[in-house]
Coordinates of C-alpha atoms in Angstrom, one line a residue:
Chain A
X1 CA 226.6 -33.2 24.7
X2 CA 223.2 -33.7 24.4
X3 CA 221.0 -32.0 21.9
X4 CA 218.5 -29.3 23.1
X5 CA 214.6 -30.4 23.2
X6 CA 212.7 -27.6 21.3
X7 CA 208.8 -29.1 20.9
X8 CA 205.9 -26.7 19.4
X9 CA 202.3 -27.2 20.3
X10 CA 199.1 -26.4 18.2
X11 CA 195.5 -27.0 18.9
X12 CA 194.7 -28.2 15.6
X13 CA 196.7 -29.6 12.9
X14 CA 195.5 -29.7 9.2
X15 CA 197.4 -29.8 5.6
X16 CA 196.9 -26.2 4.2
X17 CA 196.2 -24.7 7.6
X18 CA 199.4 -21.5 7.8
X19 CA 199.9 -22.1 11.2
X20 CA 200.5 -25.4 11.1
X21 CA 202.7 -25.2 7.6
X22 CA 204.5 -22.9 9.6
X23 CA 205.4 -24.7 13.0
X24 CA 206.4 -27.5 10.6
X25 CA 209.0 -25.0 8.6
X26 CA 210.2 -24.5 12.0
X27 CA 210.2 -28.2 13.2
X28 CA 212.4 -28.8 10.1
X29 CA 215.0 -25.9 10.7
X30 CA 215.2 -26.7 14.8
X31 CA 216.3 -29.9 13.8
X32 CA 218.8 -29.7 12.1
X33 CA 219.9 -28.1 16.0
X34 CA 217.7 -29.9 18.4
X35 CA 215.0 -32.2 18.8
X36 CA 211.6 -30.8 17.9
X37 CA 208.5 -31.9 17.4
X38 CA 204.9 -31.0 16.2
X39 CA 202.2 -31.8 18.9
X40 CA 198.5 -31.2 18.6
X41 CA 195.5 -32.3 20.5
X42 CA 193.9 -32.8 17.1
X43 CA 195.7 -34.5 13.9
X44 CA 193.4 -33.4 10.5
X45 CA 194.0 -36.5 8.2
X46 CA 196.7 -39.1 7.8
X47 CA 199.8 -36.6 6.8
X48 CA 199.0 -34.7 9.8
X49 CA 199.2 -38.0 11.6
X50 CA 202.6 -38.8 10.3
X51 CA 203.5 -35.2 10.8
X52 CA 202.6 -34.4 13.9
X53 CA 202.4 -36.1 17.6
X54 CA 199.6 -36.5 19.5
X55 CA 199.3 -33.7 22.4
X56 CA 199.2 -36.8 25.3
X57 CA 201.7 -38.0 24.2
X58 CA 204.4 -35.0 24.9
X59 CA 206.8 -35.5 27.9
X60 CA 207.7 -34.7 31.1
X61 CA 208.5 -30.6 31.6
X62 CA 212.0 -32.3 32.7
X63 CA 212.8 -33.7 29.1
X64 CA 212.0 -30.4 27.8
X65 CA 214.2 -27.6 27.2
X66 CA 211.5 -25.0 25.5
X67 CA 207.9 -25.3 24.6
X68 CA 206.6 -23.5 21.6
X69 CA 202.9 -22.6 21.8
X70 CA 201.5 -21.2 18.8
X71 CA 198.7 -19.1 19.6
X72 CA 195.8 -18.1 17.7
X73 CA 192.4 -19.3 19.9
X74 CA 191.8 -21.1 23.2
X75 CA 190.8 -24.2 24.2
X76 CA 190.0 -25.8 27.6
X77 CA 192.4 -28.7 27.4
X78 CA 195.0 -26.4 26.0
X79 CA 194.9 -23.9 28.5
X80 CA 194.7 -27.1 31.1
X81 CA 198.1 -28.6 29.4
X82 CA 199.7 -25.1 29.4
X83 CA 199.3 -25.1 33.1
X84 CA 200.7 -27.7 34.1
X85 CA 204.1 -27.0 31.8
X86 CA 207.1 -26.5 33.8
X87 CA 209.5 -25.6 31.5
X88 CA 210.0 -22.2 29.4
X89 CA 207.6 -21.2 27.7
X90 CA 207.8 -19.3 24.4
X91 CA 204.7 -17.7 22.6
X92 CA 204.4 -17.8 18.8
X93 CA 201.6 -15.3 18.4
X94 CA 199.6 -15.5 14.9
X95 CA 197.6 -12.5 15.8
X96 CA 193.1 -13.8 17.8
X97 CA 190.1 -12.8 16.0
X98 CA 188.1 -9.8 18.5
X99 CA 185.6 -12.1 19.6
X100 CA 182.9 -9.3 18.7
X101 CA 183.1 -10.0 15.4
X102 CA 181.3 -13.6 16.4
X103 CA 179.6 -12.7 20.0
X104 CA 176.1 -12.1 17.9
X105 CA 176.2 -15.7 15.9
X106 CA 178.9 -17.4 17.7
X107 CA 178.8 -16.7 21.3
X108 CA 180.6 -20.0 21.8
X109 CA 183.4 -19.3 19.2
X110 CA 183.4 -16.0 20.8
X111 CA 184.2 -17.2 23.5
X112 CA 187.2 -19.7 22.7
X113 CA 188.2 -16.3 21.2
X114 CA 188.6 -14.8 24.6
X115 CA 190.1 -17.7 26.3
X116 CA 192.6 -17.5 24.2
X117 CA 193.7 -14.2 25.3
X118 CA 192.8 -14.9 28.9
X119 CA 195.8 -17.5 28.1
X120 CA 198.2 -14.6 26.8
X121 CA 198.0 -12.8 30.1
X122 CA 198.3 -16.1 32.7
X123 CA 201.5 -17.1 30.2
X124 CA 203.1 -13.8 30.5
X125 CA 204.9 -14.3 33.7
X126 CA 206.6 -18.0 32.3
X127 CA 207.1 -16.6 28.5
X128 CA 210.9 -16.4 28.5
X129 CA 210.3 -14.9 24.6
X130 CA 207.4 -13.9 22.2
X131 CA 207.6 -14.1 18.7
X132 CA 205.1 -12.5 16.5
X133 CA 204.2 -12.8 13.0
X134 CA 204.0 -8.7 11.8
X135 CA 204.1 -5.5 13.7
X136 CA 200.6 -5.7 14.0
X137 CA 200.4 -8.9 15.8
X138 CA 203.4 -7.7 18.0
X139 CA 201.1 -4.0 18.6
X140 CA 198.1 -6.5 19.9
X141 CA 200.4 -8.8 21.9
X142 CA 201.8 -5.5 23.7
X143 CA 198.6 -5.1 24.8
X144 CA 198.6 -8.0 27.3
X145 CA 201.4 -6.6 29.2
X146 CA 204.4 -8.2 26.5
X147 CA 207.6 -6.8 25.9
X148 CA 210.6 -7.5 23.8
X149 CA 208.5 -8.8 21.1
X150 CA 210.5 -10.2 18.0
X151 CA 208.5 -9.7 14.5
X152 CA 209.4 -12.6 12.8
X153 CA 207.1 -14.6 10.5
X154 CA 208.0 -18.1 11.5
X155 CA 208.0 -21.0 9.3
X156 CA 206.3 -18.6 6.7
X157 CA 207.3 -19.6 3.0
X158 CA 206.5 -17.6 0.3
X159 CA 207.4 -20.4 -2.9
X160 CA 205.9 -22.9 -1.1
X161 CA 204.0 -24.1 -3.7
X162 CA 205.8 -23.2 -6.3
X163 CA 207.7 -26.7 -6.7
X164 CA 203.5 -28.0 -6.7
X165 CA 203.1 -30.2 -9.7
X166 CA 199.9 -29.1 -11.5
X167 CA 196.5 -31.3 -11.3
X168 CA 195.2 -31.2 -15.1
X169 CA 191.7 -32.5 -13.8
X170 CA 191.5 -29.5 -12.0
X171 CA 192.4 -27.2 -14.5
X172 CA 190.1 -29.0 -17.0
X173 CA 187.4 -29.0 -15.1
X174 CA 187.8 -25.4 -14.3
X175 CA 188.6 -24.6 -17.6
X176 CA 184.6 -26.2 -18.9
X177 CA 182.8 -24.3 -15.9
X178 CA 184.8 -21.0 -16.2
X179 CA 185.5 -20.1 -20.0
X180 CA 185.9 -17.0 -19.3
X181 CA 188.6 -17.6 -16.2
X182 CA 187.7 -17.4 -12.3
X183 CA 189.2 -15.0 -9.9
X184 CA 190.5 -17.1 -6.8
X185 CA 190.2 -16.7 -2.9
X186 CA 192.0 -19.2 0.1
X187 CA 190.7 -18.6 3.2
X188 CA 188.9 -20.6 6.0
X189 CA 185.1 -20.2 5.8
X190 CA 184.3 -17.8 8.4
X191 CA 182.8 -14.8 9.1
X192 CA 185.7 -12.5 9.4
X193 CA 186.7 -13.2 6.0
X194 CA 184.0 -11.9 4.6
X195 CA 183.2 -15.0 2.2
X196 CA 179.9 -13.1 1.3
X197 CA 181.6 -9.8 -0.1
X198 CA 184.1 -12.0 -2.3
X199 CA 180.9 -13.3 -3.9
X200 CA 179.2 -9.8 -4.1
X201 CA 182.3 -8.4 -5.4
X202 CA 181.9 -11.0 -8.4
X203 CA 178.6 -10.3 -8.7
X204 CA 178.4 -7.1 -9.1
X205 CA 181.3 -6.7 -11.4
X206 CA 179.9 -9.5 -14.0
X207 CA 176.3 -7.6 -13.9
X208 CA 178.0 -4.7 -14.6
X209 CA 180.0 -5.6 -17.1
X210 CA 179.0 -8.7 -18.1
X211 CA 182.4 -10.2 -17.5
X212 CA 180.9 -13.5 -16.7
X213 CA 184.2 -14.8 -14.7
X214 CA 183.7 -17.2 -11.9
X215 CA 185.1 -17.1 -8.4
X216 CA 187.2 -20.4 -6.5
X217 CA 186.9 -20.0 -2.9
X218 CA 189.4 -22.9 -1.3
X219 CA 188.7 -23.2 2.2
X220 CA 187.2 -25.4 5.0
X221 CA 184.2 -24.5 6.6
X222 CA 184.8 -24.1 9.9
X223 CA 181.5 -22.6 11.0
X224 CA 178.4 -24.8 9.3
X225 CA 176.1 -21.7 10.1
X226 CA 178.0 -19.5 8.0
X227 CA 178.4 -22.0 5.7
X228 CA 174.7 -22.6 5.0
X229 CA 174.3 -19.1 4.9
X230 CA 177.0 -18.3 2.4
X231 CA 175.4 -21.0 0.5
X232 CA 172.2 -19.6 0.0
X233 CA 173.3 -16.7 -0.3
X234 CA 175.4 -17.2 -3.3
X235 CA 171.6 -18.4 -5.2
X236 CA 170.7 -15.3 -4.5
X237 CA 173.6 -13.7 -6.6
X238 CA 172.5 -15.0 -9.6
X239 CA 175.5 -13.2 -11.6
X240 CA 178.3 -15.2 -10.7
X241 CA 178.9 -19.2 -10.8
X242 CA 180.9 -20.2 -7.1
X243 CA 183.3 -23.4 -7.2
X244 CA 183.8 -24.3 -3.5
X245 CA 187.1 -25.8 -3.4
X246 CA 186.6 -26.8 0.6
X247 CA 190.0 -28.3 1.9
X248 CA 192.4 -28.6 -0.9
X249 CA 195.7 -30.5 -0.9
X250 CA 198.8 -28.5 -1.6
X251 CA 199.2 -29.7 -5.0
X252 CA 195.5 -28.9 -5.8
X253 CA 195.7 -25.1 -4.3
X254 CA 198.7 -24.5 -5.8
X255 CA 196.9 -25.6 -9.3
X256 CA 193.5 -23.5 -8.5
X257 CA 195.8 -20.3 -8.1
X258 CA 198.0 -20.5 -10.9
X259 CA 195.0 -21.5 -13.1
X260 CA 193.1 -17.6 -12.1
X261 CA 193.1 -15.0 -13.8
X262 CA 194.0 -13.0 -10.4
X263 CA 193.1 -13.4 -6.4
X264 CA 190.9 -11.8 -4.2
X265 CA 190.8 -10.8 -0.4
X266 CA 187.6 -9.4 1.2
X267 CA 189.1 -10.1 4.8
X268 CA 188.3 -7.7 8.1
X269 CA 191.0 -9.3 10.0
X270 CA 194.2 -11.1 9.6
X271 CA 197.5 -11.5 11.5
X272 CA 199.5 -12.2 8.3
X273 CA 197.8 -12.9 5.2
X274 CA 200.3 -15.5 3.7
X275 CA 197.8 -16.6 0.9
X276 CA 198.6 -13.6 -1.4
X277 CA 202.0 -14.1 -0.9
X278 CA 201.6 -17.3 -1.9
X279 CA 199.8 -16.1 -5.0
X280 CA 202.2 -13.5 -5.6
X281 CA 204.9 -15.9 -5.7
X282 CA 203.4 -17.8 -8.8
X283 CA 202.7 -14.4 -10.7
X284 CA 199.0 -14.0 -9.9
X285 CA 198.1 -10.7 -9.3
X286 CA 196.4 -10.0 -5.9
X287 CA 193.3 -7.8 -4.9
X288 CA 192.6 -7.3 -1.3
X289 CA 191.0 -5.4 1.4
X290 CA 193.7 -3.5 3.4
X291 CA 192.6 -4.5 6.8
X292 CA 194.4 -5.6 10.2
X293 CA 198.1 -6.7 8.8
X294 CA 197.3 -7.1 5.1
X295 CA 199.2 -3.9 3.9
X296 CA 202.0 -4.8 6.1
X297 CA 202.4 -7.9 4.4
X298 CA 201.4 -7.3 0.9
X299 CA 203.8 -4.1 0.8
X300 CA 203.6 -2.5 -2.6
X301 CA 202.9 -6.1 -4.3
X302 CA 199.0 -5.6 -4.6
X303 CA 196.3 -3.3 -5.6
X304 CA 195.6 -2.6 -1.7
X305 CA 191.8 -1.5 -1.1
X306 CA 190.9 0.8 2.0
X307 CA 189.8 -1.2 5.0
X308 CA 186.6 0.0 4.6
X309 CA 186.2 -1.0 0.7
X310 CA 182.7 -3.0 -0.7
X311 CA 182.2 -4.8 -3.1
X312 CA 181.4 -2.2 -5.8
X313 CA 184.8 -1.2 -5.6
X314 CA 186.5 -4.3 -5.7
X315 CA 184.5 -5.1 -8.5
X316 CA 185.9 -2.2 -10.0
X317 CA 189.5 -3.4 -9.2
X318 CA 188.6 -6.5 -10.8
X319 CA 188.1 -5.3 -13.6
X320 CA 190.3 -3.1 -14.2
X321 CA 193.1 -5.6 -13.1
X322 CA 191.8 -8.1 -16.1
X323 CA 191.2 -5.7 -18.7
X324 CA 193.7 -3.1 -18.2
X325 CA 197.4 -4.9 -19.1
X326 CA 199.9 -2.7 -18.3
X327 CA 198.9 -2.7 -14.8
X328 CA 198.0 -6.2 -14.2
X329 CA 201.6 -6.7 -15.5
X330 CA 203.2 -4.4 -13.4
X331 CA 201.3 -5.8 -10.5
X332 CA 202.2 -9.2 -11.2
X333 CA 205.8 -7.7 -11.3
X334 CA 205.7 -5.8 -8.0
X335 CA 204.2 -9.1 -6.4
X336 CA 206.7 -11.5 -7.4
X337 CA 209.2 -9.2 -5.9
X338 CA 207.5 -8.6 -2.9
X339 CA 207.6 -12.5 -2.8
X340 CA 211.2 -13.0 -3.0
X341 CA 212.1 -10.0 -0.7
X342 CA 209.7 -12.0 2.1
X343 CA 211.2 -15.0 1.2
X344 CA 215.4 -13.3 1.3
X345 CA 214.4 -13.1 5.1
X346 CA 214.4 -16.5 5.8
X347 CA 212.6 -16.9 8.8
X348 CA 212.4 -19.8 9.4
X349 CA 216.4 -19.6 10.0
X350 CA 215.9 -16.6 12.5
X351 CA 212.7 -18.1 14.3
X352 CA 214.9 -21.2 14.8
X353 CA 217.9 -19.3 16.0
X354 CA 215.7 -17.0 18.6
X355 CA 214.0 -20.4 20.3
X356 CA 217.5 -22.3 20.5
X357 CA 219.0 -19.3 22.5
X358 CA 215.9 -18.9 24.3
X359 CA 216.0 -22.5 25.2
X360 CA 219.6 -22.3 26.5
Chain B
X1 CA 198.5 5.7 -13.9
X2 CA 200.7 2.5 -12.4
X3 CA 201.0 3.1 -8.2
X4 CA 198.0 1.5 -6.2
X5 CA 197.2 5.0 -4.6
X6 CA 196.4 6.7 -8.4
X7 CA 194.6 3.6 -9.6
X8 CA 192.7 3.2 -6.2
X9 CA 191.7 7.3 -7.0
X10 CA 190.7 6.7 -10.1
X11 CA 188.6 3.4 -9.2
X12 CA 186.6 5.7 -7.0
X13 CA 186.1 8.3 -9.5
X14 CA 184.7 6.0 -11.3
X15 CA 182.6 4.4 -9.0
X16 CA 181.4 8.0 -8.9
X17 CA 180.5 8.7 -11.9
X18 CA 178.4 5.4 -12.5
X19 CA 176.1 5.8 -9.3
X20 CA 175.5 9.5 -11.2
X21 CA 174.9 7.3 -14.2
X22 CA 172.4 5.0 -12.1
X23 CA 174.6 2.0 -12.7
X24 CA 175.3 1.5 -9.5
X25 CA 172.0 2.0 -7.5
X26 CA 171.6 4.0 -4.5
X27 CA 171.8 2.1 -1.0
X28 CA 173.1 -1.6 -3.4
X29 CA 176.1 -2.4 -1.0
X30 CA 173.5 -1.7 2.0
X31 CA 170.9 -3.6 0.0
X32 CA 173.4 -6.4 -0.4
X33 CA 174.7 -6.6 3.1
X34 CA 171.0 -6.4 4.3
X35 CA 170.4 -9.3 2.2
X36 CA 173.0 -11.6 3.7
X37 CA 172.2 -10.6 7.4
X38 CA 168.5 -11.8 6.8
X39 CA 169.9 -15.2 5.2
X40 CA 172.3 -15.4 8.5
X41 CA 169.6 -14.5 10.7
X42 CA 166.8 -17.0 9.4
X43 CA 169.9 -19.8 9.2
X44 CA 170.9 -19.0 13.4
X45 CA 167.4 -18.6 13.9
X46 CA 165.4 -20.4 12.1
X47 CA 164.8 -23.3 14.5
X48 CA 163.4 -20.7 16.9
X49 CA 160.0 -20.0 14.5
X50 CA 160.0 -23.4 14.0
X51 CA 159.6 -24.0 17.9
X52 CA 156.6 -21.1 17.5
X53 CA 154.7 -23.2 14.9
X54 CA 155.0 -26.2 17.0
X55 CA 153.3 -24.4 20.2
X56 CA 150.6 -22.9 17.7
X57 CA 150.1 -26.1 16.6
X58 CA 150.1 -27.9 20.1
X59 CA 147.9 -24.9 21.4
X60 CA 145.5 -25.8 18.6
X61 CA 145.2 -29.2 19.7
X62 CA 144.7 -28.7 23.2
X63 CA 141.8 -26.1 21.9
X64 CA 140.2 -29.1 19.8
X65 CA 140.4 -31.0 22.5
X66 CA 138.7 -28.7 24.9
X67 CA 135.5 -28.2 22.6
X68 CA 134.7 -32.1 23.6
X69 CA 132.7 -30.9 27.0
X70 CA 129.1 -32.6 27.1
X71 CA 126.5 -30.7 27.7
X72 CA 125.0 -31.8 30.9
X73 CA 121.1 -31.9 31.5
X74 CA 120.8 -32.9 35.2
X75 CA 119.1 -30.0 37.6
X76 CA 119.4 -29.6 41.2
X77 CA 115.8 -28.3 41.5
X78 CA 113.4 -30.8 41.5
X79 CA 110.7 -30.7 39.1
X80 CA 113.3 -28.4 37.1
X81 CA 115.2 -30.9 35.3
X82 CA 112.7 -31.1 32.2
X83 CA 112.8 -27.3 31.9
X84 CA 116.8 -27.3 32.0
X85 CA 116.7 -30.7 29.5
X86 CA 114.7 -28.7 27.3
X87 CA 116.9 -25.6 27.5
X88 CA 119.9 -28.0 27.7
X89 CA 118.7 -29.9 24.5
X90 CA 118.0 -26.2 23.1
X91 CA 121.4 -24.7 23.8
X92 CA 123.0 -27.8 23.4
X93 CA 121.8 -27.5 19.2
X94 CA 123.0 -24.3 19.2
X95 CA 126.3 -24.6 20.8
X96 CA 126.4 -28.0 19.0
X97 CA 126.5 -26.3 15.5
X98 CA 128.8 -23.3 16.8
X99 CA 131.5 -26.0 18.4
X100 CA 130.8 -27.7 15.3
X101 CA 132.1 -24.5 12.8
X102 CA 134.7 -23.4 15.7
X103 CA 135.8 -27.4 15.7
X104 CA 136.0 -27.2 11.6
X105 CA 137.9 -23.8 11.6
X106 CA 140.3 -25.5 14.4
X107 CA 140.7 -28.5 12.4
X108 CA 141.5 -26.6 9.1
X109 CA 143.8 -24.6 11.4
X110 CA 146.2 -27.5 12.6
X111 CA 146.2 -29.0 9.1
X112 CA 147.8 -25.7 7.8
X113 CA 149.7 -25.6 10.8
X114 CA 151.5 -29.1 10.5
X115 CA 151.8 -28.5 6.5
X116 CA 153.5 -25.2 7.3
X117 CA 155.5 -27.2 9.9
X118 CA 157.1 -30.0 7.3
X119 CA 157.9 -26.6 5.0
X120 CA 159.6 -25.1 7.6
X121 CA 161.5 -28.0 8.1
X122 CA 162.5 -29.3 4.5
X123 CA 163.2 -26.1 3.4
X124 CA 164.7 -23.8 6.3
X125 CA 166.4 -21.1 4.5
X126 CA 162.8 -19.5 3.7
X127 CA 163.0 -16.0 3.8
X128 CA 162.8 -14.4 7.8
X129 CA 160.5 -12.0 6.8
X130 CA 157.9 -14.1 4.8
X131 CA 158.5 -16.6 7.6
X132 CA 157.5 -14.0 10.5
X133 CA 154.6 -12.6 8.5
X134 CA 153.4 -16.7 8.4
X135 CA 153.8 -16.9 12.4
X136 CA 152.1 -13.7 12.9
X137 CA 149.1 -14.6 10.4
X138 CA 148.7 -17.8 12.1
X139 CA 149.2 -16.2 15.5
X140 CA 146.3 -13.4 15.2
X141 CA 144.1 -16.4 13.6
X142 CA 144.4 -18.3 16.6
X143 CA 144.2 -16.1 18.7
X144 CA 140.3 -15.2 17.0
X145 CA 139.4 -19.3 17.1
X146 CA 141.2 -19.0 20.5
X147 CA 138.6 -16.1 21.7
X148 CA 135.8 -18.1 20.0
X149 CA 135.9 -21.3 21.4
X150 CA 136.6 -20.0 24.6
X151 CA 133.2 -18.1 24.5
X152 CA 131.7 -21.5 23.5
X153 CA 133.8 -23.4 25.9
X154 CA 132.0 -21.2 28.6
X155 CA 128.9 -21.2 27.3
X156 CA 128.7 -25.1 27.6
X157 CA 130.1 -24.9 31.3
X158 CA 127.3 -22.3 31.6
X159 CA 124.7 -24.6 30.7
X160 CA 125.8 -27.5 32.4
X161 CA 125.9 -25.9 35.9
X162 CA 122.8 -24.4 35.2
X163 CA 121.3 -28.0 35.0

């Protein structure tokens, strides 16, 4: 009997991008059922090469039993591909930006942004099941007319860098910039992250109380823009040093976060939030902003700020997370258990068992 | 103290009390945020002043070029023309040395203008602000040479219909 064909499509693929770490989790647990593949229309690198397919290259809607399309933005040749599927369609939703967060500096981003969602709706009618990453993803998805929404993180790994061997030259070279430790952020470069509030946060807190600790930021640049502006902006803030890690290799990240002294989120809007987990995993304690899904996912493992926090009190937070030890202890505790219990749901497993019946 | 709710309470009790205690100045986060939206705006629009110098300066050039006009001496009523090549020749001095200082303040002009244009372009994160109050300055300072040479500009038309 033949095996089912279960593919998963992604616009972009790139090592240390979530999404695509976790349509690969999946990959690996529908195979061990099916045939699956990775496509993409672009590839990030020579791993993604040998990871992934190239998106012309996926076959015929007749070889297919049940395309995955993970989605997260638009793009024209996506939404052309999408339309000419034939086969069921499945949506793994990892939450869209609200393009007003970019309409004033990015109009064109902005509008990728809403082409993506413009693809939720035409989808809906061929979506024979949606998969969401948190109850907050699965609220916004409801919103463009879809029901039956299964919450399931797929792919998502908590300890997946644990196993990550460390990179001394990293943690030397850290080590001889940052004496006094660094406080440690993953996030792409954009706007919604609020890059510029991690480094006023960091400011602030050292001018206040002289803590001198530096900040990591590992992260691409997506937007050059933003980037020239955080840039500058961070020689304005003369009161903390900024190591910007850009794209980082797993082994590298996972060295940068276990080498801080804690993490740091400053984000207005995420689907997920797995880099805390990740951080929590590895017994850093985690600051962050509580916006979009963040408390959903963090739980009780962080110091959770309100959504509307600044950076005067996050610098507070900072410092009382490195200079008070009984809580920075019992946050490191609550984390690594918040951690595990993510992980103990194995989704991966139930992601791969909702496509393969879905595909039947 | 060990939940996130009491130590969030207590971080802004404490936030509290230093703004009281002036550590924390009034208005800093809006000061800070204010900061970084100048930066984005001069980075997303800083080729738009640039554009603006580069009309100032091509404005300034076509007004240079415009101050060239020769005076003409030629009359259409006989007997007239030595009267009007006298007044020509009389005018003509005076406009001469006015073109002359408009010409010089021009000149001086587009050299600040194409300095201030290589700035703006090596080094484009300079602040918006000191970057509009530049245009403007340069805008209301052509706009005076722009007034004066016109004047002269007519002045020398003037004459040379007149003759």
């Amino acid at each position: 009997m033949a095996r089912p064909v279960i593919h998963q499509v992604l616009i972009g693929a790139s090592e240390g991008d979530a999404i695509t770490q976790m349509a690969l989790a999946v990959r690996n647990e529908l195979r061990r059922f099916c045939d699956s593949d990775v496509y993409a229309l672009w590839r990030h690198g020579d791993v993604m090469r040998d990871e992934c397919r190239d998106l012309n290259e996926y076959p015929t809607s007749e070889s297919v039993d049940l395309t995955v399309y993970h989605s997260s933005i638009g793009w024209h040749e996506m939404t052309d591909f999408l339309k000419r599927r034939q086969e069921k369609i499945a949506i793994s939703y990892h939450n869209i930006t609200p393009s007003e967060m970019y309409v004033e500096f990015n109009p064109d981003f902005a509008a990728d942004l809403d082409l993506g969602r413009q693809d939720l709706v035409d989808l809906r009618e061929r979506t024979v099941i949606a998969v969401a990453d948190s109850e907050f993803n699965a609220r916004d998805l409801e919103t463009f007319g879809y029901q039956d929404i299964h919450v399931v993180p797929a792919g998502f790994i908590p300890s997946r860098l644990e196993g990550e061997p460390y990179d001394f030259e990293i943690l030397q070279q850290m080590s001889r910039r940052f004496p006094n430790g660094y406080v440690v952020a993953v996030g792409q470069i954009l706007p919604h992250k609020r890059i510029e509030q991690l480094i006023e946060s960091l400011h602030v807190m050292n001018s206040t109380y002289w803590g001198n600790i530096g900040l990591v930021i590992c992260g691409v640049a997506r937007q050059e823009m933003y980037r020239v502006a955080i840039s500058k902006f961070h020689q304005r803030c003369a009161m903390v040093d900024v190591h910007f890690a850009g794209q980082v290799t797993d082994q590298q990240l996972s060295t940068f976060i276990r080498g801080a002294r804690m993490y740091l989120g400053m984000s207005d809007h995420e689907g997920l939030s797995i880099p805390p987990i990740e951080a929590m995993s590895m017994g850093v304690p985690v600051v962050v902003k509580g916006a979009a899904a963040v408390p959903e996912t963090v739980g009780e493992g962080a110091l959770v700020l309100p959504a509307d926090a600044g950076p005067i009190l996050a610098a507070e937070a900072i410092h009382e997370v490195l200079n008070n030890d009984q809580f920075r202890w019992s946050l490191i505790h609550r984390g690594f258990q918040r951690a595990k219990e993510l992980e103990a749901r194995a989704p991966s497993s139930r992601t791969a068992e909702l496509l393969l019946a879905a595909a039947q | 103290m060990t939940t996130s709710t009491e130590i969030i309470a207590e971080l802004e009790r404490r936030v509290a009390q230093r703004r009281q205690e002036g550590k924390y100045p009034l208005g800093l986060e809006q000061q800070l945020e204010a900061e970084f939206k100048a930066i984005m705006d001069v980075v997303h629009r800083g080729s738009d002043v640039l554009e603006d110098v580069r009309q100032l300066l091509n404005r300034c050039k076509e007004e240079l070029a415009s101050l060239q006009n020769p005076v003409s001496v030629k009359s259409r009523i006989p007997g007239f023309g030595i009267v009007h090549w006298v007044i020509g020749k009389f005018v003509g001095r005076q406009t001469a040395a006015i073109t002359l200082r408009v010409r010089t303040t021009l000149e001086t002009q587009q050299d600040v203008l194409e300095l201030l244009l290589k700035q703006l372009e090596i080094q484009q994160g300079t602040d918006v602000r000191v970057l509009n109050q530049l245009s403007h300055a340069m805008q209301d300072r052509l706009m005076m040479i722009d007034a004066l040479a016109q004047s002269v500009i007519e002045l020398e038309r003037k004459v040379a219909k007149g003759s």
